[in-house]
PDB file of C-alpha atoms in Angstrom:
ATOM      1  CA  MET W  13     125.220 134.827  81.775  1.00  0.00           C
ATOM      2  CA  ASP W  14     128.245 134.039  83.947  1.00  0.00           C
ATOM      3  CA  LEU W  15     130.927 132.599  81.662  1.00  0.00           C
ATOM      4  CA  GLU W  16     132.772 131.016  84.599  1.00  0.00           C
ATOM      5  CA  ALA W  17     129.620 129.093  85.479  1.00  0.00           C
ATOM      6  CA  VAL W  18     129.266 127.974  81.854  1.00  0.00           C
ATOM      7  CA  ARG W  19     132.944 126.940  81.787  1.00  0.00           C
ATOM      8  CA  THR W  20     132.410 124.996  85.007  1.00  0.00           C
ATOM      9  CA  PHE W  21     129.356 123.252  83.539  1.00  0.00           C
ATOM     10  CA  VAL W  22     131.379 122.109  80.525  1.00  0.00           C
ATOM     11  CA  ALA W  23     134.206 120.931  82.786  1.00  0.00           C
ATOM     12  CA  VAL W  24     131.806 118.810  84.878  1.00  0.00           C
ATOM     13  CA  ALA W  25     130.171 117.409  81.736  1.00  0.00           C
ATOM     14  CA  ASP W  26     133.584 116.406  80.371  1.00  0.00           C
ATOM     15  CA  ALA W  27     134.939 115.005  83.652  1.00  0.00           C
ATOM     16  CA  GLY W  28     131.743 113.292  84.789  1.00  0.00           C
ATOM     17  CA  ARG W  29     132.444 114.206  88.416  1.00  0.00           C
ATOM     18  CA  PHE W  30     132.302 117.448  90.388  1.00  0.00           C
ATOM     19  CA  GLN W  31     135.543 116.604  92.220  1.00  0.00           C
ATOM     20  CA  GLU W  32     137.529 116.005  89.024  1.00  0.00           C
ATOM     21  CA  ALA W  33     136.139 119.185  87.445  1.00  0.00           C
ATOM     22  CA  ALA W  34     137.201 121.135  90.546  1.00  0.00           C
ATOM     23  CA  ALA W  35     140.742 119.772  90.201  1.00  0.00           C
ATOM     24  CA  ASP W  36     140.821 120.671  86.485  1.00  0.00           C
ATOM     25  CA  LEU W  37     139.640 124.215  87.253  1.00  0.00           C
ATOM     26  CA  ALA W  38     141.887 124.586  90.328  1.00  0.00           C
ATOM     27  CA  VAL W  39     138.940 125.485  92.571  1.00  0.00           C
ATOM     28  CA  THR W  40     137.174 123.729  95.433  1.00  0.00           C
ATOM     29  CA  GLN W  41     134.413 121.198  94.891  1.00  0.00           C
ATOM     30  CA  GLN W  42     132.152 123.523  96.892  1.00  0.00           C
ATOM     31  CA  ALA W  43     132.830 126.330  94.372  1.00  0.00           C
ATOM     32  CA  VAL W  44     131.927 124.006  91.494  1.00  0.00           C
ATOM     33  CA  SER W  45     128.679 122.992  93.158  1.00  0.00           C
ATOM     34  CA  LYS W  46     127.789 126.636  93.860  1.00  0.00           C
ATOM     35  CA  ARG W  47     128.448 127.697  90.246  1.00  0.00           C
ATOM     36  CA  ILE W  48     126.324 124.881  88.854  1.00  0.00           C
ATOM     37  CA  ALA W  49     123.503 125.682  91.283  1.00  0.00           C
ATOM     38  CA  VAL W  50     123.519 129.349  90.249  1.00  0.00           C
ATOM     39  CA  LEU W  51     123.556 128.402  86.544  1.00  0.00           C
ATOM     40  CA  GLU W  52     120.644 125.986  87.018  1.00  0.00           C
ATOM     41  CA  LYS W  53     118.696 128.676  88.867  1.00  0.00           C
ATOM     42  CA  ASN W  54     119.287 131.198  86.073  1.00  0.00           C
ATOM     43  CA  LEU W  55     118.267 128.713  83.396  1.00  0.00           C
ATOM     44  CA  GLY W  56     115.328 127.321  85.365  1.00  0.00           C
ATOM     45  CA  VAL W  57     116.284 123.673  84.693  1.00  0.00           C
ATOM     46  CA  ARG W  58     118.339 120.876  86.226  1.00  0.00           C
ATOM     47  CA  LEU W  59     121.550 120.234  84.294  1.00  0.00           C
ATOM     48  CA  PHE W  60     122.957 117.235  86.219  1.00  0.00           C
ATOM     49  CA  THR W  61     121.689 114.246  88.115  1.00  0.00           C
ATOM     50  CA  ARG W  62     124.034 112.933  90.829  1.00  0.00           C
ATOM     51  CA  THR W  63     124.465 109.143  90.705  1.00  0.00           C
ATOM     52  CA  ALA W  64     126.816 106.611  92.228  1.00  0.00           C
ATOM     53  CA  ARG W  65     128.934 106.924  89.105  1.00  0.00           C
ATOM     54  CA  GLY W  66     129.191 110.727  89.387  1.00  0.00           C
ATOM     55  CA  ALA W  67     127.281 113.497  87.604  1.00  0.00           C
ATOM     56  CA  GLU W  68     125.151 112.668  84.571  1.00  0.00           C
ATOM     57  CA  LEU W  69     123.628 115.222  82.219  1.00  0.00           C
ATOM     58  CA  THR W  70     119.879 115.571  82.257  1.00  0.00           C
ATOM     59  CA  ILE W  71     117.997 115.932  78.970  1.00  0.00           C
ATOM     60  CA  ASP W  72     118.176 119.708  79.440  1.00  0.00           C
ATOM     61  CA  GLY W  73     121.891 119.451  80.214  1.00  0.00           C
ATOM     62  CA  GLN W  74     122.466 117.468  77.012  1.00  0.00           C
ATOM     63  CA  ALA W  75     120.623 120.146  75.034  1.00  0.00           C
ATOM     64  CA  PHE W  76     122.600 122.957  76.697  1.00  0.00           C
ATOM     65  CA  LEU W  77     126.081 121.406  76.325  1.00  0.00           C
ATOM     66  CA  PRO W  78     126.762 122.153  72.597  1.00  0.00           C
ATOM     67  CA  GLN W  79     125.427 125.681  73.064  1.00  0.00           C
ATOM     68  CA  ALA W  80     127.662 126.159  76.110  1.00  0.00           C
ATOM     69  CA  ARG W  81     130.717 125.035  74.139  1.00  0.00           C
ATOM     70  CA  GLU W  82     129.868 127.470  71.343  1.00  0.00           C
ATOM     71  CA  LEU W  83     129.351 130.273  73.875  1.00  0.00           C
ATOM     72  CA  LEU W  84     132.853 129.706  75.245  1.00  0.00           C
ATOM     73  CA  ARG W  85     134.321 129.639  71.717  1.00  0.00           C
ATOM     74  CA  VAL W  86     132.617 132.961  70.886  1.00  0.00           C
ATOM     75  CA  ALA W  87     133.945 134.478  74.104  1.00  0.00           C
ATOM     76  CA  GLU W  88     137.462 133.371  73.250  1.00  0.00           C
ATOM     77  CA  ARG W  89     137.203 134.836  69.760  1.00  0.00           C
ATOM     78  CA  ALA W  90     135.949 138.111  71.250  1.00  0.00           C
ATOM     79  CA  VAL W  91     138.966 138.315  73.565  1.00  0.00           C
ATOM     80  CA  ALA W  92     141.351 137.387  70.762  1.00  0.00           C
ATOM     81  CA  SER W  93     139.925 140.114  68.525  1.00  0.00           C
ATOM     82  CA  VAL W  94     141.300 142.823  70.827  1.00  0.00           C
ATOM     83  CA  ARG W  95     144.409 141.084  72.131  1.00  0.00           C
ATOM     84  CA  PRO W  96     147.585 142.688  70.676  1.00  0.00           C
ATOM     85  CA  GLY W  97     149.116 140.360  68.137  1.00  0.00           C
ATOM     86  CA  ARG W  98     145.919 138.315  67.762  1.00  0.00           C
ATOM     87  CA  ARG W  99     143.632 140.822  66.086  1.00  0.00           C
ATOM     88  CA  PRO W 100     144.244 142.284  62.603  1.00  0.00           C
ATOM     89  CA  LEU W 101     146.373 145.385  62.209  1.00  0.00           C
ATOM     90  CA  ARG W 102     143.918 148.156  61.218  1.00  0.00           C
ATOM     91  CA  VAL W 103     145.326 150.803  58.869  1.00  0.00           C
ATOM     92  CA  ASP W 104     143.555 153.706  57.166  1.00  0.00           C
ATOM     93  CA  VAL W 105     144.214 154.979  53.637  1.00  0.00           C
ATOM     94  CA  ILE W 106     142.451 157.675  51.620  1.00  0.00           C
ATOM     95  CA  ALA W 107     141.548 155.563  48.569  1.00  0.00           C
ATOM     96  CA  SER W 108     141.928 152.017  47.324  1.00  0.00           C
ATOM     97  CA  ARG W 109     143.685 153.066  44.094  1.00  0.00           C
ATOM     98  CA  GLY W 110     146.184 155.497  45.595  1.00  0.00           C
ATOM     99  CA  ALA W 111     149.819 155.209  46.604  1.00  0.00           C
ATOM    100  CA  GLN W 112     148.903 154.561  50.245  1.00  0.00           C
ATOM    101  CA  ALA W 113     147.002 151.409  49.326  1.00  0.00           C
ATOM    102  CA  GLY W 114     149.965 150.388  47.172  1.00  0.00           C
ATOM    103  CA  LEU W 115     152.258 150.641  50.194  1.00  0.00           C
ATOM    104  CA  LEU W 116     149.983 148.339  52.163  1.00  0.00           C
ATOM    105  CA  ARG W 117     149.741 145.854  49.285  1.00  0.00           C
ATOM    106  CA  GLY W 118     153.510 145.659  49.292  1.00  0.00           C
ATOM    107  CA  PHE W 119     153.529 145.173  53.064  1.00  0.00           C
ATOM    108  CA  HIS W 120     150.978 142.367  52.765  1.00  0.00           C
ATOM    109  CA  ARG W 121     153.049 140.620  50.104  1.00  0.00           C
ATOM    110  CA  ALA W 122     156.143 140.898  52.301  1.00  0.00           C
ATOM    111  CA  HIS W 123     154.325 139.764  55.463  1.00  0.00           C
ATOM    112  CA  PRO W 124     151.387 137.515  54.501  1.00  0.00           C
ATOM    113  CA  GLU W 125     151.385 136.078  58.019  1.00  0.00           C
ATOM    114  CA  ILE W 126     150.096 139.395  59.415  1.00  0.00           C
ATOM    115  CA  GLU W 127     146.336 139.792  59.232  1.00  0.00           C
ATOM    116  CA  LEU W 128     145.520 143.244  57.871  1.00  0.00           C
ATOM    117  CA  ASP W 129     142.328 145.311  57.832  1.00  0.00           C
ATOM    118  CA  VAL W 130     142.398 148.301  55.452  1.00  0.00           C
ATOM    119  CA  LEU W 131     139.916 151.110  56.062  1.00  0.00           C
ATOM    120  CA  MET W 132     139.199 154.327  54.172  1.00  0.00           C
ATOM    121  CA  LEU W 133     138.412 157.332  56.337  1.00  0.00           C
ATOM    122  CA  PHE W 134     137.779 160.804  54.977  1.00  0.00           C
ATOM    123  CA  ASP W 135     140.272 163.358  56.289  1.00  0.00           C
ATOM    124  CA  ILE W 136     143.197 163.754  58.653  1.00  0.00           C
ATOM    125  CA  GLU W 137     140.979 164.923  61.518  1.00  0.00           C
ATOM    126  CA  THR W 138     138.877 161.770  61.325  1.00  0.00           C
ATOM    127  CA  ALA W 139     141.983 159.600  60.967  1.00  0.00           C
ATOM    128  CA  VAL W 140     143.802 161.125  63.951  1.00  0.00           C
ATOM    129  CA  ALA W 141     140.696 160.802  66.138  1.00  0.00           C
ATOM    130  CA  ALA W 142     140.439 157.112  65.170  1.00  0.00           C
ATOM    131  CA  VAL W 143     144.143 156.537  65.912  1.00  0.00           C
ATOM    132  CA  ARG W 144     143.809 158.234  69.310  1.00  0.00           C
ATOM    133  CA  SER W 145     140.702 156.241  70.242  1.00  0.00           C
ATOM    134  CA  GLY W 146     142.327 152.945  69.209  1.00  0.00           C
ATOM    135  CA  SER W 147     139.696 152.103  66.600  1.00  0.00           C
ATOM    136  CA  ILE W 148     142.549 151.997  64.050  1.00  0.00           C
ATOM    137  CA  ASP W 149     146.262 151.390  64.581  1.00  0.00           C
ATOM    138  CA  ALA W 150     147.698 153.719  61.945  1.00  0.00           C
ATOM    139  CA  SER W 151     146.916 155.917  58.967  1.00  0.00           C
ATOM    140  CA  VAL W 152     148.865 156.765  55.804  1.00  0.00           C
ATOM    141  CA  ARG W 153     148.198 160.292  54.524  1.00  0.00           C
ATOM    142  CA  ALA W 154     149.622 163.782  54.170  1.00  0.00           C
ATOM    143  CA  VAL W 155     149.729 165.240  57.668  1.00  0.00           C
ATOM    144  CA  GLY W 156     150.630 168.824  56.902  1.00  0.00           C
ATOM    145  CA  VAL W 157     148.249 171.670  57.544  1.00  0.00           C
ATOM    146  CA  PRO W 158     150.268 174.750  58.447  1.00  0.00           C
ATOM    147  CA  GLY W 159     150.166 175.889  62.060  1.00  0.00           C
ATOM    148  CA  ARG W 160     148.185 172.965  63.479  1.00  0.00           C
ATOM    149  CA  PRO W 161     150.471 170.496  65.271  1.00  0.00           C
ATOM    150  CA  LEU W 162     149.692 166.849  65.838  1.00  0.00           C
ATOM    151  CA  PRO W 163     148.603 165.877  69.364  1.00  0.00           C
ATOM    152  CA  GLU W 164     151.490 164.950  71.663  1.00  0.00           C
ATOM    153  CA  ASP W 165     150.472 161.289  71.799  1.00  0.00           C
ATOM    154  CA  ILE W 166     150.681 160.892  68.004  1.00  0.00           C
ATOM    155  CA  GLU W 167     153.860 160.069  66.072  1.00  0.00           C
ATOM    156  CA  SER W 168     154.387 160.515  62.342  1.00  0.00           C
ATOM    157  CA  VAL W 169     157.111 159.766  59.819  1.00  0.00           C
ATOM    158  CA  ARG W 170     157.305 160.463  56.079  1.00  0.00           C
ATOM    159  CA  VAL W 171     157.261 157.242  54.121  1.00  0.00           C
ATOM    160  CA  LEU W 172     156.793 158.294  50.492  1.00  0.00           C
ATOM    161  CA  ASP W 173     157.175 161.433  48.390  1.00  0.00           C
ATOM    162  CA  GLU W 174     154.999 160.756  45.339  1.00  0.00           C
ATOM    163  CA  PRO W 175     155.669 162.764  42.147  1.00  0.00           C
ATOM    164  CA  LEU W 176     152.651 164.365  40.498  1.00  0.00           C
ATOM    165  CA  GLN W 177     151.819 163.774  36.861  1.00  0.00           C
ATOM    166  CA  LEU W 178     149.612 165.702  34.459  1.00  0.00           C
ATOM    167  CA  LEU W 179     146.738 163.664  33.040  1.00  0.00           C
ATOM    168  CA  THR W 180     145.293 164.852  29.706  1.00  0.00           C
ATOM    169  CA  GLY W 181     143.040 163.655  26.924  1.00  0.00           C
ATOM    170  CA  PRO W 182     144.450 162.949  23.433  1.00  0.00           C
ATOM    171  CA  ALA W 183     143.406 166.361  22.033  1.00  0.00           C
ATOM    172  CA  HIS W 184     144.955 168.453  24.798  1.00  0.00           C
ATOM    173  CA  ALA W 185     147.663 170.913  23.740  1.00  0.00           C
ATOM    174  CA  LEU W 186     150.236 169.110  25.934  1.00  0.00           C
ATOM    175  CA  ALA W 187     149.142 165.567  25.116  1.00  0.00           C
ATOM    176  CA  ASP W 188     152.207 164.710  23.035  1.00  0.00           C
ATOM    177  CA  ALA W 189     154.774 166.124  25.443  1.00  0.00           C
ATOM    178  CA  ARG W 190     157.222 163.677  27.030  1.00  0.00           C
ATOM    179  CA  SER W 191     157.276 165.925  30.106  1.00  0.00           C
ATOM    180  CA  VAL W 192     156.015 169.364  31.084  1.00  0.00           C
ATOM    181  CA  THR W 193     157.555 171.976  33.333  1.00  0.00           C
ATOM    182  CA  VAL W 194     155.613 173.644  36.103  1.00  0.00           C
ATOM    183  CA  ALA W 195     156.010 176.919  34.211  1.00  0.00           C
ATOM    184  CA  GLN W 196     154.218 175.408  31.187  1.00  0.00           C
ATOM    185  CA  LEU W 197     151.196 174.694  33.360  1.00  0.00           C
ATOM    186  CA  ALA W 198     150.552 178.347  34.153  1.00  0.00           C
ATOM    187  CA  GLY W 199     147.330 179.298  32.402  1.00  0.00           C
ATOM    188  CA  GLN W 200     146.250 175.674  31.868  1.00  0.00           C
ATOM    189  CA  ARG W 201     142.868 174.618  33.297  1.00  0.00           C
ATOM    190  CA  ILE W 202     143.510 171.874  35.813  1.00  0.00           C
ATOM    191  CA  TRP W 203     140.263 170.315  36.996  1.00  0.00           C
ATOM    192  CA  MET W 204     140.137 168.493  40.351  1.00  0.00           C
ATOM    193  CA  PRO W 205     136.539 168.186  41.632  1.00  0.00           C
ATOM    194  CA  GLY W 206     137.642 165.952  44.516  1.00  0.00           C
ATOM    195  CA  ILE W 207     139.341 168.783  46.405  1.00  0.00           C
ATOM    196  CA  VAL W 208     137.405 169.449  49.611  1.00  0.00           C
ATOM    197  CA  PRO W 209     138.174 172.680  51.519  1.00  0.00           C
ATOM    198  CA  GLY W 210     139.769 172.084  54.901  1.00  0.00           C
ATOM    199  CA  THR W 211     141.320 168.720  54.042  1.00  0.00           C
ATOM    200  CA  GLU W 212     145.022 168.011  53.973  1.00  0.00           C
ATOM    201  CA  TRP W 213     145.011 167.524  50.204  1.00  0.00           C
ATOM    202  CA  ALA W 214     143.270 170.874  49.735  1.00  0.00           C
ATOM    203  CA  ALA W 215     146.037 172.499  51.812  1.00  0.00           C
ATOM    204  CA  TYR W 216     148.654 170.844  49.607  1.00  0.00           C
ATOM    205  CA  TYR W 217     147.128 172.082  46.348  1.00  0.00           C
ATOM    206  CA  ASP W 218     146.532 175.550  47.823  1.00  0.00           C
ATOM    207  CA  ASP W 219     150.272 175.762  48.471  1.00  0.00           C
ATOM    208  CA  LEU W 220     151.051 174.462  44.983  1.00  0.00           C
ATOM    209  CA  VAL W 221     148.822 177.101  43.378  1.00  0.00           C
ATOM    210  CA  ALA W 222     150.318 179.884  45.500  1.00  0.00           C
ATOM    211  CA  GLU W 223     153.886 178.808  44.806  1.00  0.00           C
ATOM    212  CA  PHE W 224     153.655 178.476  41.019  1.00  0.00           C
ATOM    213  CA  GLY W 225     150.658 180.586  39.981  1.00  0.00           C
ATOM    214  CA  LEU W 226     148.622 177.652  38.691  1.00  0.00           C
ATOM    215  CA  THR W 227     144.873 177.459  38.145  1.00  0.00           C
ATOM    216  CA  ILE W 228     143.071 174.541  39.777  1.00  0.00           C
ATOM    217  CA  GLU W 229     139.301 174.315  39.388  1.00  0.00           C
ATOM    218  CA  ALA W 230     137.378 172.285  41.955  1.00  0.00           C
ATOM    219  CA  THR W 231     133.954 173.060  40.494  1.00  0.00           C
ATOM    220  CA  GLY W 232     131.154 170.583  39.965  1.00  0.00           C
ATOM    221  CA  PRO W 233     130.169 167.441  41.885  1.00  0.00           C
ATOM    222  CA  ASN W 234     132.730 164.700  42.394  1.00  0.00           C
ATOM    223  CA  PHE W 235     131.332 161.604  40.646  1.00  0.00           C
ATOM    224  CA  GLY W 236     134.532 159.601  41.192  1.00  0.00           C
ATOM    225  CA  SER W 237     137.543 158.672  39.122  1.00  0.00           C
ATOM    226  CA  ASP W 238     135.654 157.047  36.236  1.00  0.00           C
ATOM    227  CA  ALA W 239     133.624 160.202  35.553  1.00  0.00           C
ATOM    228  CA  LEU W 240     136.765 162.319  35.914  1.00  0.00           C
ATOM    229  CA  LEU W 241     138.586 160.222  33.303  1.00  0.00           C
ATOM    230  CA  ASP W 242     135.628 160.413  30.921  1.00  0.00           C
ATOM    231  CA  THR W 243     135.550 164.207  31.165  1.00  0.00           C
ATOM    232  CA  ILE W 244     139.307 164.637  30.760  1.00  0.00           C
ATOM    233  CA  ALA W 245     139.297 162.345  27.721  1.00  0.00           C
ATOM    234  CA  ASP W 246     136.482 164.306  26.034  1.00  0.00           C
ATOM    235  CA  THR W 247     137.516 167.872  26.955  1.00  0.00           C
ATOM    236  CA  PRO W 248     140.674 169.192  25.245  1.00  0.00           C
ATOM    237  CA  ALA W 249     140.785 172.277  27.488  1.00  0.00           C
ATOM    238  CA  LEU W 250     140.973 170.324  30.750  1.00  0.00           C
ATOM    239  CA  ALA W 251     143.734 168.375  32.479  1.00  0.00           C
ATOM    240  CA  THR W 252     144.133 167.052  36.011  1.00  0.00           C
ATOM    241  CA  PHE W 253     146.876 166.055  38.438  1.00  0.00           C
ATOM    242  CA  MET W 254     147.437 162.452  39.410  1.00  0.00           C
ATOM    243  CA  GLY W 255     149.984 160.748  41.631  1.00  0.00           C
ATOM    244  CA  GLU W 256     152.640 158.721  39.864  1.00  0.00           C
ATOM    245  CA  HIS W 257     151.663 155.622  41.863  1.00  0.00           C
ATOM    246  CA  THR W 258     147.894 155.942  41.407  1.00  0.00           C
ATOM    247  CA  ARG W 259     146.517 152.811  39.747  1.00  0.00           C
ATOM    248  CA  LEU W 260     143.779 153.523  37.215  1.00  0.00           C
ATOM    249  CA  ILE W 261     142.441 151.642  34.208  1.00  0.00           C
ATOM    250  CA  TRP W 262     140.548 153.422  31.440  1.00  0.00           C
ATOM    251  CA  PRO W 263     139.062 152.306  28.104  1.00  0.00           C
ATOM    252  CA  ALA W 264     141.580 152.120  25.263  1.00  0.00           C
ATOM    253  CA  GLY W 265     139.525 154.588  23.248  1.00  0.00           C
ATOM    254  CA  HIS W 266     140.088 157.319  25.822  1.00  0.00           C
ATOM    255  CA  GLY W 267     143.713 157.770  24.744  1.00  0.00           C
ATOM    256  CA  LEU W 268     144.636 159.445  28.039  1.00  0.00           C
ATOM    257  CA  ARG W 269     148.207 160.610  28.649  1.00  0.00           C
ATOM    258  CA  ARG W 270     150.151 160.592  31.918  1.00  0.00           C
ATOM    259  CA  ILE W 271     152.891 163.199  31.618  1.00  0.00           C
ATOM    260  CA  PRO W 272     155.700 163.739  34.180  1.00  0.00           C
ATOM    261  CA  VAL W 273     155.926 167.258  35.637  1.00  0.00           C
ATOM    262  CA  THR W 274     159.447 168.683  36.014  1.00  0.00           C
ATOM    263  CA  ASP W 275     161.524 171.738  36.962  1.00  0.00           C
ATOM    264  CA  PRO W 276     160.675 171.176  39.785  1.00  0.00           C
ATOM    265  CA  THR W 277     158.607 168.018  40.193  1.00  0.00           C
ATOM    266  CA  PRO W 278     155.824 168.562  42.749  1.00  0.00           C
ATOM    267  CA  VAL W 279     155.731 165.603  45.135  1.00  0.00           C
ATOM    268  CA  TYR W 280     152.911 164.699  47.482  1.00  0.00           C
ATOM    269  CA  PRO W 281     154.148 163.773  50.991  1.00  0.00           C
ATOM    270  CA  HIS W 282     152.697 160.587  52.468  1.00  0.00           C
ATOM    271  CA  SER W 283     153.286 159.890  56.161  1.00  0.00           C
ATOM    272  CA  LEU W 284     152.478 157.093  58.572  1.00  0.00           C
ATOM    273  CA  ILE W 285     150.816 158.228  61.797  1.00  0.00           C
ATOM    274  CA  TRP W 286     150.250 156.136  64.929  1.00  0.00           C
ATOM    275  CA  ARG W 287     149.705 156.503  68.669  1.00  0.00           C
ATOM    276  CA  ARG W 288     152.932 156.362  70.681  1.00  0.00           C
ATOM    277  CA  ASP W 289     151.656 153.748  73.142  1.00  0.00           C
ATOM    278  CA  ASN W 290     149.988 151.425  70.618  1.00  0.00           C
ATOM    279  CA  PRO W 291     151.128 147.903  71.636  1.00  0.00           C
ATOM    280  CA  HIS W 292     150.247 145.981  68.451  1.00  0.00           C
ATOM    281  CA  PRO W 293     153.455 144.129  67.496  1.00  0.00           C
ATOM    282  CA  ALA W 294     152.615 144.235  63.779  1.00  0.00           C
ATOM    283  CA  LEU W 295     152.724 148.040  63.906  1.00  0.00           C
ATOM    284  CA  THR W 296     156.484 147.870  64.505  1.00  0.00           C
ATOM    285  CA  THR W 297     156.791 145.496  61.548  1.00  0.00           C
ATOM    286  CA  LEU W 298     154.856 147.926  59.339  1.00  0.00           C
ATOM    287  CA  ARG W 299     157.034 150.854  60.404  1.00  0.00           C
ATOM    288  CA  THR W 300     160.192 148.852  59.729  1.00  0.00           C
ATOM    289  CA  TYR W 301     158.919 147.785  56.306  1.00  0.00           C
ATOM    290  CA  LEU W 302     157.982 151.312  55.236  1.00  0.00           C
ATOM    291  CA  GLY W 303     161.284 152.637  56.543  1.00  0.00           C
ATOM    292  CA  SER W 304     163.481 150.135  54.748  1.00  0.00           C
ATOM    293  CA  THR W 305     161.879 149.319  51.403  1.00  0.00           C
ATOM    294  CA  GLN W 306     160.579 152.571  49.951  1.00  0.00           C
ATOM    295  CA  PRO W 307     162.940 154.300  47.492  1.00  0.00           C
ATOM    296  CA  ASP W 308     161.150 157.657  47.735  1.00  0.00           C
ATOM    297  CA  ARG W 309     161.970 158.422  51.365  1.00  0.00           C
ATOM    298  CA  PRO W 310     162.648 162.117  52.146  1.00  0.00           C
ATOM    299  CA  ASP W 311     166.228 161.237  53.142  1.00  0.00           C
ATOM    300  CA  ARG W 312     166.734 159.343  49.866  1.00  0.00           C
ATOM    301  CA  PRO W 313     165.695 161.443  46.845  1.00  0.00           C
ATOM    302  CA  ALA W 314     163.243 159.638  44.595  1.00  0.00           C
ATOM    303  CA  ARG W 315     165.045 160.692  41.411  1.00  0.00           C
ATOM    304  CA  PRO W 316     168.561 162.103  41.687  1.00  0.00           C
ATOM    305  CA  ASP W 317     168.170 163.704  38.253  1.00  0.00           C
ATOM    306  CA  ARG W 318     165.073 165.766  39.133  1.00  0.00           C
ATOM    307  CA  GLU W 319     164.491 168.723  41.404  1.00  0.00           C
ATOM    308  CA  THR W 320     161.423 168.260  43.579  1.00  0.00           C
ATOM    309  CA  TRP W 321     159.016 170.527  45.463  1.00  0.00           C
ATOM    310  CA  THR W 322     156.825 169.861  48.450  1.00  0.00           C
ATOM    311  CA  PRO W 323     155.310 172.257  51.005  1.00  0.00           C
ATOM    312  CA  THR W 324     157.558 173.094  53.965  1.00  0.00           C
ATOM    313  CA  TRP W 325     155.086 171.625  56.448  1.00  0.00           C
ATOM    314  CA  THR W 326     155.633 170.338  59.927  1.00  0.00           C
ATOM    315  CA  PRO W 327     153.425 167.375  60.883  1.00  0.00           C
ATOM    316  CA  ALA W 328     149.996 168.762  61.580  1.00  0.00           C
ATOM    317  CA  TRP W 329     146.414 167.869  62.366  1.00  0.00           C
ATOM    318  CA  THR W 330     143.216 169.742  61.627  1.00  0.00           C
ATOM    319  CA  GLN W 331     140.894 170.422  64.523  1.00  0.00           C
ATOM    320  CA  ARG W 332     137.573 172.191  64.286  1.00  0.00           C
TER     321      ARG W 332
END
């Protein structure tokens, strides 16, 4: 259906005269008459009756008028949904409980006037493809996979280096430690069933294992964080890694311990990625917020009293 014809119909109904509607629409009266005639032909009914007083709605015209107004409102909402500055800013994170989601919660608190849609895609390849296609505006994730550079139209900047912690149950040999060194973790069974080969987080932990001679087991199905916590709490021989900013709640009876890792502290690098020509004005606000409020920026050490380690990656993207 021709929206201009529908808009013209509403204008005539409101004005009561074809001539006044033409003036309101800045078109000729002949154009108004032609649009109405085409609309009536498409609908198969008469919408107006011409009288000495002007144009009066027929019974069919009266029935069509509220639907026509709603059609124009829907069309306006559709246009607004893709107009920069009018639609929500769409940002991808890996998980709702991770540090990336925490960054966006902080952004939302600082800028409640900006409408925000948070999505959770799977890996960096999927995220970069979505950024390039415009289906999302940005993604927050580790973007390092050695030897695979980001596409030229994609920008990235590190926004948070997140220290890793060791998570153990109450009966684990290291459960009472105030901190553990990386060297103490050699020989410990670290269980992380969520590691998927080929992802950016798998590349990170592969580098960590190679650098420090650790043992990370990714065996078994990944039933999610609740099942992971249950197993760690009940199995003295197992521990797992968790980001310092990961938000998890477990039953009090689990007695789980979160223990800082030191000498050096492995940190997980989170970056913001976006397409260079993305025009959404809120994207600039997000970049400014992440660049000015996060204490763990690469150019500002998270903890001046701790030595940190992260892979020596350049920004990269996986591509099959």
